[in-house]
mmCIF file of C-alpha atoms and ligand atoms in Angstrom:
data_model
loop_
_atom_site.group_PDB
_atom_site.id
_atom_site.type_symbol
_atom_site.label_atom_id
_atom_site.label_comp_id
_atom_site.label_asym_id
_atom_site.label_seq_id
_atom_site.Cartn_x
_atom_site.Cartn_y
_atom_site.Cartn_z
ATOM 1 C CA UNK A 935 4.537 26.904 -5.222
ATOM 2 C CA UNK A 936 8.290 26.938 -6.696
ATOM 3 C CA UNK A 937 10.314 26.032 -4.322
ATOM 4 C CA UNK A 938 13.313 25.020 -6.380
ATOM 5 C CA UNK A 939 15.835 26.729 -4.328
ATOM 6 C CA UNK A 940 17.563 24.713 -1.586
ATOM 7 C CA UNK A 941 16.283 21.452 -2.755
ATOM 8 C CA UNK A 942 19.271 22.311 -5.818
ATOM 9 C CA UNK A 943 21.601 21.105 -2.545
ATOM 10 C CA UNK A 944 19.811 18.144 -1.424
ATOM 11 C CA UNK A 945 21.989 15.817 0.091
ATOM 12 C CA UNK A 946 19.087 12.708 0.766
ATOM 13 C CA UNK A 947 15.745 11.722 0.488
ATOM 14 C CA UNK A 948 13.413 12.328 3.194
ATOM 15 C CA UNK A 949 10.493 9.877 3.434
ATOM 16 C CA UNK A 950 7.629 10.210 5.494
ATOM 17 C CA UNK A 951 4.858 7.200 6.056
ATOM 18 C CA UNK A 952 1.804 8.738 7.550
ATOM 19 C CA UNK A 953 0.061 5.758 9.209
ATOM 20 C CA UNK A 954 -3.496 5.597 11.292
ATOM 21 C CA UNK A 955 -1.550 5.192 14.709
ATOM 22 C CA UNK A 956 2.177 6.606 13.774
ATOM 23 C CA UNK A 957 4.173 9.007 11.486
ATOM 24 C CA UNK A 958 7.611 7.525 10.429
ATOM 25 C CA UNK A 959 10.195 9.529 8.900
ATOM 26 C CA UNK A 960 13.448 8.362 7.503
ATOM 27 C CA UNK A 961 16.328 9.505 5.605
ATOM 28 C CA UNK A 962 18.482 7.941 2.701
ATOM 29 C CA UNK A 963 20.999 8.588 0.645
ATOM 30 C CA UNK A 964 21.880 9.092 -2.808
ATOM 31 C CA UNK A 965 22.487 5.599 -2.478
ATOM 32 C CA UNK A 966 19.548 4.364 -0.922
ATOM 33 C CA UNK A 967 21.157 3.266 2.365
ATOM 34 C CA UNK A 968 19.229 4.443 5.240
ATOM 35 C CA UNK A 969 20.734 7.055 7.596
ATOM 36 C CA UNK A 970 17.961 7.236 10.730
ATOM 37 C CA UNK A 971 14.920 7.054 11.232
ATOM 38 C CA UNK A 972 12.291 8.620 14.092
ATOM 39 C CA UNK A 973 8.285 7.894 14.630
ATOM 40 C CA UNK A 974 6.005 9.960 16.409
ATOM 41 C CA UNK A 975 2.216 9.083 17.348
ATOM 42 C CA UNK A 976 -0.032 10.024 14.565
ATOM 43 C CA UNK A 977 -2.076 13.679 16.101
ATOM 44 C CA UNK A 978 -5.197 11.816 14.941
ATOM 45 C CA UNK A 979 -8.199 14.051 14.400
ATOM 46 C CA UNK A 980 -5.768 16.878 14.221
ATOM 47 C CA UNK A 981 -5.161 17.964 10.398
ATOM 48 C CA UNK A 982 -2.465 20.851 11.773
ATOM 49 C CA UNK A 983 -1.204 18.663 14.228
ATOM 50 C CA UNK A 984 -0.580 16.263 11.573
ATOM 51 C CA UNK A 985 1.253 18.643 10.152
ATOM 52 C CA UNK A 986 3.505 19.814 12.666
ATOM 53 C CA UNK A 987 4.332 16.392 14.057
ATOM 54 C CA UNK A 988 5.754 15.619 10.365
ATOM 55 C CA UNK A 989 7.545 19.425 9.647
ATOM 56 C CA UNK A 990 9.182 18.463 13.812
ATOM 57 C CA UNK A 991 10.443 15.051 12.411
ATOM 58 C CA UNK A 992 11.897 16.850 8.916
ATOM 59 C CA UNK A 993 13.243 19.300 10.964
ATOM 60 C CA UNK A 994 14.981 16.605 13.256
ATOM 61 C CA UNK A 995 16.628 14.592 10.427
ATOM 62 C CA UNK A 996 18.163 17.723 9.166
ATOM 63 C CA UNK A 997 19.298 18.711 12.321
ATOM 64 C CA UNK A 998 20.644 15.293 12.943
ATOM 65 C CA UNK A 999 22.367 15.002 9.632
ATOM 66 C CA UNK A 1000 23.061 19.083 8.994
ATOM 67 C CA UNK A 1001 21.861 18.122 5.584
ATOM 68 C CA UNK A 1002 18.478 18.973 3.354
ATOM 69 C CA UNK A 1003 16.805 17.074 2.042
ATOM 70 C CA UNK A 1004 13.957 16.501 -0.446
ATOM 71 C CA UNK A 1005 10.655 15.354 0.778
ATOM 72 C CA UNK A 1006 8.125 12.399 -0.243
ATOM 73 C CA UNK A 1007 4.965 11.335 1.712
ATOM 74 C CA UNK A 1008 3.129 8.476 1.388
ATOM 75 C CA UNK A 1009 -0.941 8.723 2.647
ATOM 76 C CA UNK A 1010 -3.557 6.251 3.414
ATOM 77 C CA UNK A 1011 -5.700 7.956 0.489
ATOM 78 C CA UNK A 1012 -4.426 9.884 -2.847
ATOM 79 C CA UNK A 1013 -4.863 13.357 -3.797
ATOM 80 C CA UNK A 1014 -7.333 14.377 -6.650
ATOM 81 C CA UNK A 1015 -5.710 15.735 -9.772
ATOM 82 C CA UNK A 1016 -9.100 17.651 -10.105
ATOM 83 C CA UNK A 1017 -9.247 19.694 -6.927
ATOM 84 C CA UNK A 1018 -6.157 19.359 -5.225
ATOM 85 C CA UNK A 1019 -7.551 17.876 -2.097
ATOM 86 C CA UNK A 1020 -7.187 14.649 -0.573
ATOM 87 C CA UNK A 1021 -9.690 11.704 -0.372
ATOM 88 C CA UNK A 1022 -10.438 8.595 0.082
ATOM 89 C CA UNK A 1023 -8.158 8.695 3.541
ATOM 90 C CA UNK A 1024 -9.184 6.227 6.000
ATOM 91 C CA UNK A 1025 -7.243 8.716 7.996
ATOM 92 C CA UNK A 1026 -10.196 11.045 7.498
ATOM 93 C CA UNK A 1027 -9.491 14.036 8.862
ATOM 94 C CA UNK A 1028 -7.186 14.312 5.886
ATOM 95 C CA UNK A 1029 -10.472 14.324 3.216
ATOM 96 C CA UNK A 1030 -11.103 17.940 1.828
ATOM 97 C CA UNK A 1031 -8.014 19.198 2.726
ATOM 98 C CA UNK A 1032 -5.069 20.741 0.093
ATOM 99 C CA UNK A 1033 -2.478 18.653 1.808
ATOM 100 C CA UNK A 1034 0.429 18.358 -0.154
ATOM 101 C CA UNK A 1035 0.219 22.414 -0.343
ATOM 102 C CA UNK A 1036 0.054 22.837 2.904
ATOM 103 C CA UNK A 1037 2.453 20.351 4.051
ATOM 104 C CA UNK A 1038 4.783 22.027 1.017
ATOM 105 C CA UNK A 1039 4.015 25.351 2.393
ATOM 106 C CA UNK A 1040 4.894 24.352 6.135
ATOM 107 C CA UNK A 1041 7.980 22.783 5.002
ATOM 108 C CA UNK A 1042 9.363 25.847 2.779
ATOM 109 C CA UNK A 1043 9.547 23.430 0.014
ATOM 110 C CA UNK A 1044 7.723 21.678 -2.797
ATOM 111 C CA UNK A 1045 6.585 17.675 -0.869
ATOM 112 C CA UNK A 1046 5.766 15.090 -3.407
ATOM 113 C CA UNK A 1047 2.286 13.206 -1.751
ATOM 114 C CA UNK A 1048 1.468 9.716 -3.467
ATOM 115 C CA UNK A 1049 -0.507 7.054 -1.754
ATOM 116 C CA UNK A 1050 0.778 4.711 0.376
ATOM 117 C CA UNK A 1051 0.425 1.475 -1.746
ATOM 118 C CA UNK A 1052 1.765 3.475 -4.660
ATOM 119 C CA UNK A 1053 4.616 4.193 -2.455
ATOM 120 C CA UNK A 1054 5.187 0.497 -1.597
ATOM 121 C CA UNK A 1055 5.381 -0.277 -5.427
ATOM 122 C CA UNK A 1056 7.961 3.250 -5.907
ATOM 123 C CA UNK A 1057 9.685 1.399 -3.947
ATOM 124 C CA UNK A 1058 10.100 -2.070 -4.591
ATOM 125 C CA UNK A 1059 10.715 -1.345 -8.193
ATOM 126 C CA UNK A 1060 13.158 1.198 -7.190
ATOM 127 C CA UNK A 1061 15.826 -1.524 -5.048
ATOM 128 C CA UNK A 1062 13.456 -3.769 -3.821
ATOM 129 C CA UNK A 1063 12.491 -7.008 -4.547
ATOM 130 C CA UNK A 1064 10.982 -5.794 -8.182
ATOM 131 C CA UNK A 1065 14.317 -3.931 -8.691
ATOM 132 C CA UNK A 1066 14.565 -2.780 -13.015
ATOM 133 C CA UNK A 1067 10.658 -4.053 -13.644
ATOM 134 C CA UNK A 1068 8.802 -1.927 -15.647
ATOM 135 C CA UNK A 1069 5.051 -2.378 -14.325
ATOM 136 C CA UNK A 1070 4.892 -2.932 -10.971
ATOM 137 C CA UNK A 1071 1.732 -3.656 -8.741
ATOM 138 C CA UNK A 1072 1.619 -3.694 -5.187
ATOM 139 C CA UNK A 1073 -0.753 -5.264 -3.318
ATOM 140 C CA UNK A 1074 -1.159 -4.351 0.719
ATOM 141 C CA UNK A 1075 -3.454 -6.899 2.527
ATOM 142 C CA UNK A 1076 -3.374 -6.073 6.648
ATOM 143 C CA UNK A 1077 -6.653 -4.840 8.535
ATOM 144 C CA UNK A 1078 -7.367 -3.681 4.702
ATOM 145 C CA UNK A 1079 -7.037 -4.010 1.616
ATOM 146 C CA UNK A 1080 -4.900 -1.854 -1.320
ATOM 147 C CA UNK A 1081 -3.171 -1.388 -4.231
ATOM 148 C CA UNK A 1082 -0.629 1.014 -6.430
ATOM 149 C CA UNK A 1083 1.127 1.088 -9.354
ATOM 150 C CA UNK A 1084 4.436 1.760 -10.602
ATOM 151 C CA UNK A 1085 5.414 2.461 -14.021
ATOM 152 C CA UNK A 1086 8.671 2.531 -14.653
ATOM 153 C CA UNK A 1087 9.792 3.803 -10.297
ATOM 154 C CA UNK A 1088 7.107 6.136 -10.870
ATOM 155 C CA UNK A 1089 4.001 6.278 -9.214
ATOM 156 C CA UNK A 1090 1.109 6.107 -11.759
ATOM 157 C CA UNK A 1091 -1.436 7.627 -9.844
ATOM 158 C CA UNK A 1092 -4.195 7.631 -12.725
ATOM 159 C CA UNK A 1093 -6.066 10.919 -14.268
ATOM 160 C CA UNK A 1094 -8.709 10.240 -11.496
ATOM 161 C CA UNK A 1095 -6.022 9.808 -8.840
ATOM 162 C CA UNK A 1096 -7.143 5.934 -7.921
ATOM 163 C CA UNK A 1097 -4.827 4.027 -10.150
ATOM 164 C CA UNK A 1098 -4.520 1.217 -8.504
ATOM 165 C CA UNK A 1099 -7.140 1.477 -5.963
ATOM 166 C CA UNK A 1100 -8.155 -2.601 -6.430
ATOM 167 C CA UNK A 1101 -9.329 -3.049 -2.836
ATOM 168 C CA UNK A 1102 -12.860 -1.233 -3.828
ATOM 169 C CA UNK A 1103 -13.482 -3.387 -6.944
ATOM 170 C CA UNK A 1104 -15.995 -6.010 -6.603
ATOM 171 C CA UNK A 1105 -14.941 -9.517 -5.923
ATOM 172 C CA UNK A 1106 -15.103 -11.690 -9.020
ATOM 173 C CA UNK A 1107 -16.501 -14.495 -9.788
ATOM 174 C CA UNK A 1108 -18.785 -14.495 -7.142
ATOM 175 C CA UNK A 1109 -20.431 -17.549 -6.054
ATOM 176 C CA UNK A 1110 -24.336 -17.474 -4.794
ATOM 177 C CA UNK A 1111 -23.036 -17.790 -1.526
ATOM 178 C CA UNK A 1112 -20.737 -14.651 -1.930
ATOM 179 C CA UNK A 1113 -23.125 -12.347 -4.160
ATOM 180 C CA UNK A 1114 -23.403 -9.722 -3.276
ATOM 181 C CA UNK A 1115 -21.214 -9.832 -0.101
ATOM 182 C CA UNK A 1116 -20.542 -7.475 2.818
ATOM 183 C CA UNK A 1117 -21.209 -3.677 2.485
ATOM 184 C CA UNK A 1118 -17.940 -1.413 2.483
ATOM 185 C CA UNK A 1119 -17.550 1.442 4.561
ATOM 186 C CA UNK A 1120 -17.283 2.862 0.831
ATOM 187 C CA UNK A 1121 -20.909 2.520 0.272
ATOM 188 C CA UNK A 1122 -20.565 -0.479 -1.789
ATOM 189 C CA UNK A 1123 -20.932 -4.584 -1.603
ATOM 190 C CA UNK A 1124 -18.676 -6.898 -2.069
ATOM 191 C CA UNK A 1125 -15.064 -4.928 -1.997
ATOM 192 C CA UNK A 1126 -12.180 -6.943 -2.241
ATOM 193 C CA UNK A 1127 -11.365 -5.281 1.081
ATOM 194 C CA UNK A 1128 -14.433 -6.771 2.556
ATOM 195 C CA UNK A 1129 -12.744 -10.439 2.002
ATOM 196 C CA UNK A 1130 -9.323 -10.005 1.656
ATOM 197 C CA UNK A 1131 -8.537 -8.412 4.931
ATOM 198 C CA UNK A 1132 -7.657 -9.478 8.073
ATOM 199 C CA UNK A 1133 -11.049 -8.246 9.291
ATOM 200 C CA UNK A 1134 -12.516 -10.248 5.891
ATOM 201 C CA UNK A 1135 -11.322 -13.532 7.003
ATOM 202 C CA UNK A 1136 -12.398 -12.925 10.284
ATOM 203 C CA UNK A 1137 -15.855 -12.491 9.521
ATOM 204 C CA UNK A 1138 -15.486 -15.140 7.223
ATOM 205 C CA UNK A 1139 -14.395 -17.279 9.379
ATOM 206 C CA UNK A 1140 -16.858 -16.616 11.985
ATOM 207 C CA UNK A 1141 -19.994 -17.127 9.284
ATOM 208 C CA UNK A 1142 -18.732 -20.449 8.449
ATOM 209 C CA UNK A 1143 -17.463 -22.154 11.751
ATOM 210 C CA UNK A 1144 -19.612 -20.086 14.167
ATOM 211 C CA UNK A 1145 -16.578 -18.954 16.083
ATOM 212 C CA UNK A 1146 -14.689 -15.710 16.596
ATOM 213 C CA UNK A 1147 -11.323 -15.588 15.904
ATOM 214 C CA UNK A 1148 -8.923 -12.860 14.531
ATOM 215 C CA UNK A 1149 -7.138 -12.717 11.285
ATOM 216 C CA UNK A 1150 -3.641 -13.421 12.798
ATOM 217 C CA UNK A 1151 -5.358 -16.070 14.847
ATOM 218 C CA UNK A 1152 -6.506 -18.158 11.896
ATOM 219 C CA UNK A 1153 -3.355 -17.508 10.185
ATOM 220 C CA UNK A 1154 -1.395 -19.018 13.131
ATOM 221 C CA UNK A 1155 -4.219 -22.029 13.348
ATOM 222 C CA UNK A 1156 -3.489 -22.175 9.521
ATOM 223 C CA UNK A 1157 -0.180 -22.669 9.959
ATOM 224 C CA UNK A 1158 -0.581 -25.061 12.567
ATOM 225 C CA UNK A 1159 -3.183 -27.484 10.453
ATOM 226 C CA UNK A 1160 -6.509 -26.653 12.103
ATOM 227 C CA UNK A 1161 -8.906 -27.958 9.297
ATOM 228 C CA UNK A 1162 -11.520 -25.017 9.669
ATOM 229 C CA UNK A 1163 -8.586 -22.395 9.353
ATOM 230 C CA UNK A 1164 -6.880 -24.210 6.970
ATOM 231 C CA UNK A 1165 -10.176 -24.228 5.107
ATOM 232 C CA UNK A 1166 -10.316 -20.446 5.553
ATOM 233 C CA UNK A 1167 -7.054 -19.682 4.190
ATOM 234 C CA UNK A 1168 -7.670 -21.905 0.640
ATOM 235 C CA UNK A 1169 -11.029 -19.449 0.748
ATOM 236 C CA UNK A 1170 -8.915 -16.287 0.742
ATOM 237 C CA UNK A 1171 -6.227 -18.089 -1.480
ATOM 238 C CA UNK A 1172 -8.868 -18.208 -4.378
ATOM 239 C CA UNK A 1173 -10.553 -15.482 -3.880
ATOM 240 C CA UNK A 1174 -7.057 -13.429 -4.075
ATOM 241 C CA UNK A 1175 -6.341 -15.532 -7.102
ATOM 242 C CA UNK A 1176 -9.707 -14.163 -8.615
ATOM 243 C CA UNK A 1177 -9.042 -10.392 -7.705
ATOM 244 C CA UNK A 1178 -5.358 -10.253 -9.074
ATOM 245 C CA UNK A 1179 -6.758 -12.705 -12.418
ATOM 246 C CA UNK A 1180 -8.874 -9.563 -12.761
ATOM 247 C CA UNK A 1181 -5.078 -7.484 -12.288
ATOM 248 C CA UNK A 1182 -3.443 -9.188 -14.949
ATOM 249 C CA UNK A 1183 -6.160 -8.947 -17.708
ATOM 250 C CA UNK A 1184 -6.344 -5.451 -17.495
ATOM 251 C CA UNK A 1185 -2.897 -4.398 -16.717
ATOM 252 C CA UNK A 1186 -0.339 -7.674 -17.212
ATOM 253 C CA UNK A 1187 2.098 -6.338 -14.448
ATOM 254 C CA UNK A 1188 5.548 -7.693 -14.645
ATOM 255 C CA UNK A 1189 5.237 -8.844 -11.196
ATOM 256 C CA UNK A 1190 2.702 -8.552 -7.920
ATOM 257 C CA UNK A 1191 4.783 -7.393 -4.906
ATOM 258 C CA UNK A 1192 3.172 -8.248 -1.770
ATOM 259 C CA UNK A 1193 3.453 -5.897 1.630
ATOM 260 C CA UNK A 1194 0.972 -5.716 4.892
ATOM 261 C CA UNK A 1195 0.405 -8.582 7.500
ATOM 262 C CA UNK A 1196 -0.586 -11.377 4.339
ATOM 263 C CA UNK A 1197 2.554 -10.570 2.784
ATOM 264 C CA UNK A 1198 4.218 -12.571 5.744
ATOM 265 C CA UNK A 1199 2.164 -15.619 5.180
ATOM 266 C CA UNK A 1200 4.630 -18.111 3.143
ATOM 267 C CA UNK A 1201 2.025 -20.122 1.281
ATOM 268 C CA UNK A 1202 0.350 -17.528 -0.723
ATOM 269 C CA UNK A 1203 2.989 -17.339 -2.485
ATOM 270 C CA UNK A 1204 2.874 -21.556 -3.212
ATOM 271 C CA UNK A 1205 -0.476 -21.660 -3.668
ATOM 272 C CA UNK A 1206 -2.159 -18.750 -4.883
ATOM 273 C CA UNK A 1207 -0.082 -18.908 -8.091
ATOM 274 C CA UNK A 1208 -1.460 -22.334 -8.579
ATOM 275 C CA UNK A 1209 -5.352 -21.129 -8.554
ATOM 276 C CA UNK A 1210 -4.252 -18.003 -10.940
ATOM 277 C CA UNK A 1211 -4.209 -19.677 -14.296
ATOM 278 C CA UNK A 1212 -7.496 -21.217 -13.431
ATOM 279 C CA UNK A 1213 -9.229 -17.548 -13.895
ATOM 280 C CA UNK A 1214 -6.728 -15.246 -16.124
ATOM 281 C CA UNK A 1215 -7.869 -15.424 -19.430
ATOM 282 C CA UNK A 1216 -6.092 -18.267 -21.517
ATOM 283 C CA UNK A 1217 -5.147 -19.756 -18.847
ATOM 284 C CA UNK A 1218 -1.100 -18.524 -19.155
ATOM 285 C CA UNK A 1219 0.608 -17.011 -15.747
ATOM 286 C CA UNK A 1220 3.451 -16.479 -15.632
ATOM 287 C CA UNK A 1221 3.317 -13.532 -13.127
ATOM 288 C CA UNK A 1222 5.880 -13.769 -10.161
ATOM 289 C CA UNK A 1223 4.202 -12.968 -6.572
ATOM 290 C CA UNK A 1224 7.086 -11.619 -4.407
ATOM 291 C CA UNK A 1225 7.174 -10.672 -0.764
ATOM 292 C CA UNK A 1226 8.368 -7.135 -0.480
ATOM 293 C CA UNK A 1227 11.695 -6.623 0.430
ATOM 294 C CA UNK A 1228 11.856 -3.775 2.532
ATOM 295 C CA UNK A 1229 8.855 -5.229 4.548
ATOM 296 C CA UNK A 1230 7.536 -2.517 6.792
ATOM 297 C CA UNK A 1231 9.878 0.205 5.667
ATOM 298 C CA UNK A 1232 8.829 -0.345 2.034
ATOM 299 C CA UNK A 1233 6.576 2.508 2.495
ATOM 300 C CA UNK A 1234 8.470 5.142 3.423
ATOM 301 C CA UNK A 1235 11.357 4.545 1.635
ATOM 302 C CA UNK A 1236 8.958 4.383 -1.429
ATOM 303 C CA UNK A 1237 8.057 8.205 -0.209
ATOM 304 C CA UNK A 1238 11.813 8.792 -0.054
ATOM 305 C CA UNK A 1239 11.610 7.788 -3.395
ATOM 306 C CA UNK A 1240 9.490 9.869 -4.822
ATOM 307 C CA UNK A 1241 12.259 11.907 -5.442
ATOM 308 C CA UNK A 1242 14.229 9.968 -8.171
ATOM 309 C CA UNK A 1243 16.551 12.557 -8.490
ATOM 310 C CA UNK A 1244 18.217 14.727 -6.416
ATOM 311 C CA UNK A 1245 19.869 16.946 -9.277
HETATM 312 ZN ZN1 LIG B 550 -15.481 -0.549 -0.796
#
């Protein structure tokens, strides 16, 4: 749809992060300074419900503000350039559907719709902590596992629409004990996602000492200098230096930019860059890892961003 008109006004950048438990929306400037921000619950299950609870937050902002605004909207899956439709969403009552053209449509306006990792790197290459780099790639270890890429502050979301999408690549270098690893929700074995995850560590964790303990818990224990946890954490350590070795081959990013629950664990970034030039091919890293700056908020104000422009 063209919906130029009105947007010729824009005033700010709406960004909306559509999350598994809650919708954020916030609004910044031309500057990038934030003006406010609201969160709803996330309608889950509900695809117009969805919907509506992120048109009711637009529509608050503006009201708020008495300004419009452009939209962005970062997902928890991408949009195929084939069909139009989402997929991949772990929020799944999203798969199938023509969202950005609805959500557009609903909003009387054209809404830019990029995954939520690509978002994170839109952002931290916009004024974040990757700020003027050219190729950016974000990495988003919580419960799961993703990544995006930035070219440039643009999202490069790929010809297949999964540019990026790292967490569902096999881990490599796979020792006997590893091969071929957990199956993936995605159908496959052995996903990044499957060990670097909070849930990966846990089961990790759990096959190795016998006992049950949560990602967060053996981070904490970590931190504290449990052996077994400590012994966990050099595990995920290498096997993140192994999946972003793979990263730099192919792609040679100007910097990794880290968001999720890992991203708060300081000694990653000590130690993981000391395992990288152990698998990256020559041996040579110079690759900076960098927490994101925007933390939590990268996301949406990477969705903000998806607007570069406002003229
Ligand atoms: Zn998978």
């Amino acid at each position: 749809m063209k919906v130029k008109q009105g947007m010729k006004d824009a005033a700010m950048r709406i960004g909306i992060d559509l999350g598994g438990t809650k919708i954020e929306a916030l609004a910044i400037d031309k500057d990038g300074k934030e003006l406010l921000r609201y969160r709803v619950p996330t309608p889950r299950e509900d695809y117009e419900g969805t919907i509506a609870a992120m048109v009711g937050l637009v529509q608050r902002i503006e009201k708020e503000t008495g300004a419009v605004g452009t939209v962005g909207a970062g997902i928890p899956g991408s949009v195929s350039s084939r069909t139009g439709l989402v997929k991949n969403a772990n929020s799944t009552w999203l798969n199938g559907m023509p969202f950005d053209r609805d959500l557009s449509a609903a909003m009387g306006r054209e809404v830019r719709v990029a995954n939520d990792a690509n978002c994170l790197a839109v952002s931290e290459a916009t004024d974040g902590a990757a700020a003027g780099k050219r190729v950016v790639f974000a990495v988003i270890v919580g419960t799961g596992c993703g990544g995006g890429v930035a070219l440039n502050g643009q999202v490069h979301a790929g010809i297949n629409g999964v540019g990026g999408e790292w967490g569902h690549n096999p881990l490599p270098w796979a020792s006997p004990e590893e091969y071929p690893g957990p199956v993936c929700y995605c159908g496959k074995r052995g996903c990044l996602e499957m060990w670097i995850s909070g849930t990966g560590v846990a089961r990790d964790f759990l096959e190795v000492t016998g006992r049950a303990q949560s990602g967060p818990e053996i981070m904490a224990a970590c931190e504290a200098g449990v052996p077994d946890a400590v012994a966990a954490v050099e595990r995920l350590e290498d096997r993140l230096a192994r999946a972003l070795a793979h990263v730099i081959n192919i792609l040679d990013p100007d910097v990794f930019v880290f968001g999720g629950g890992l991203s708060k664990v300081e000694r990653i970034y000590r130690e993981v860059p000391k395992r990288l030039s152990r698998y990256v091919f020559g041996g040579e890293t110079e690759t900076p890892l960098l927490q994101a700056k925007f933390g939590d908020s990268s996301g949406v104000r990477g969705a903000a961003w998806l607007w570069p422009n406002l003229d």
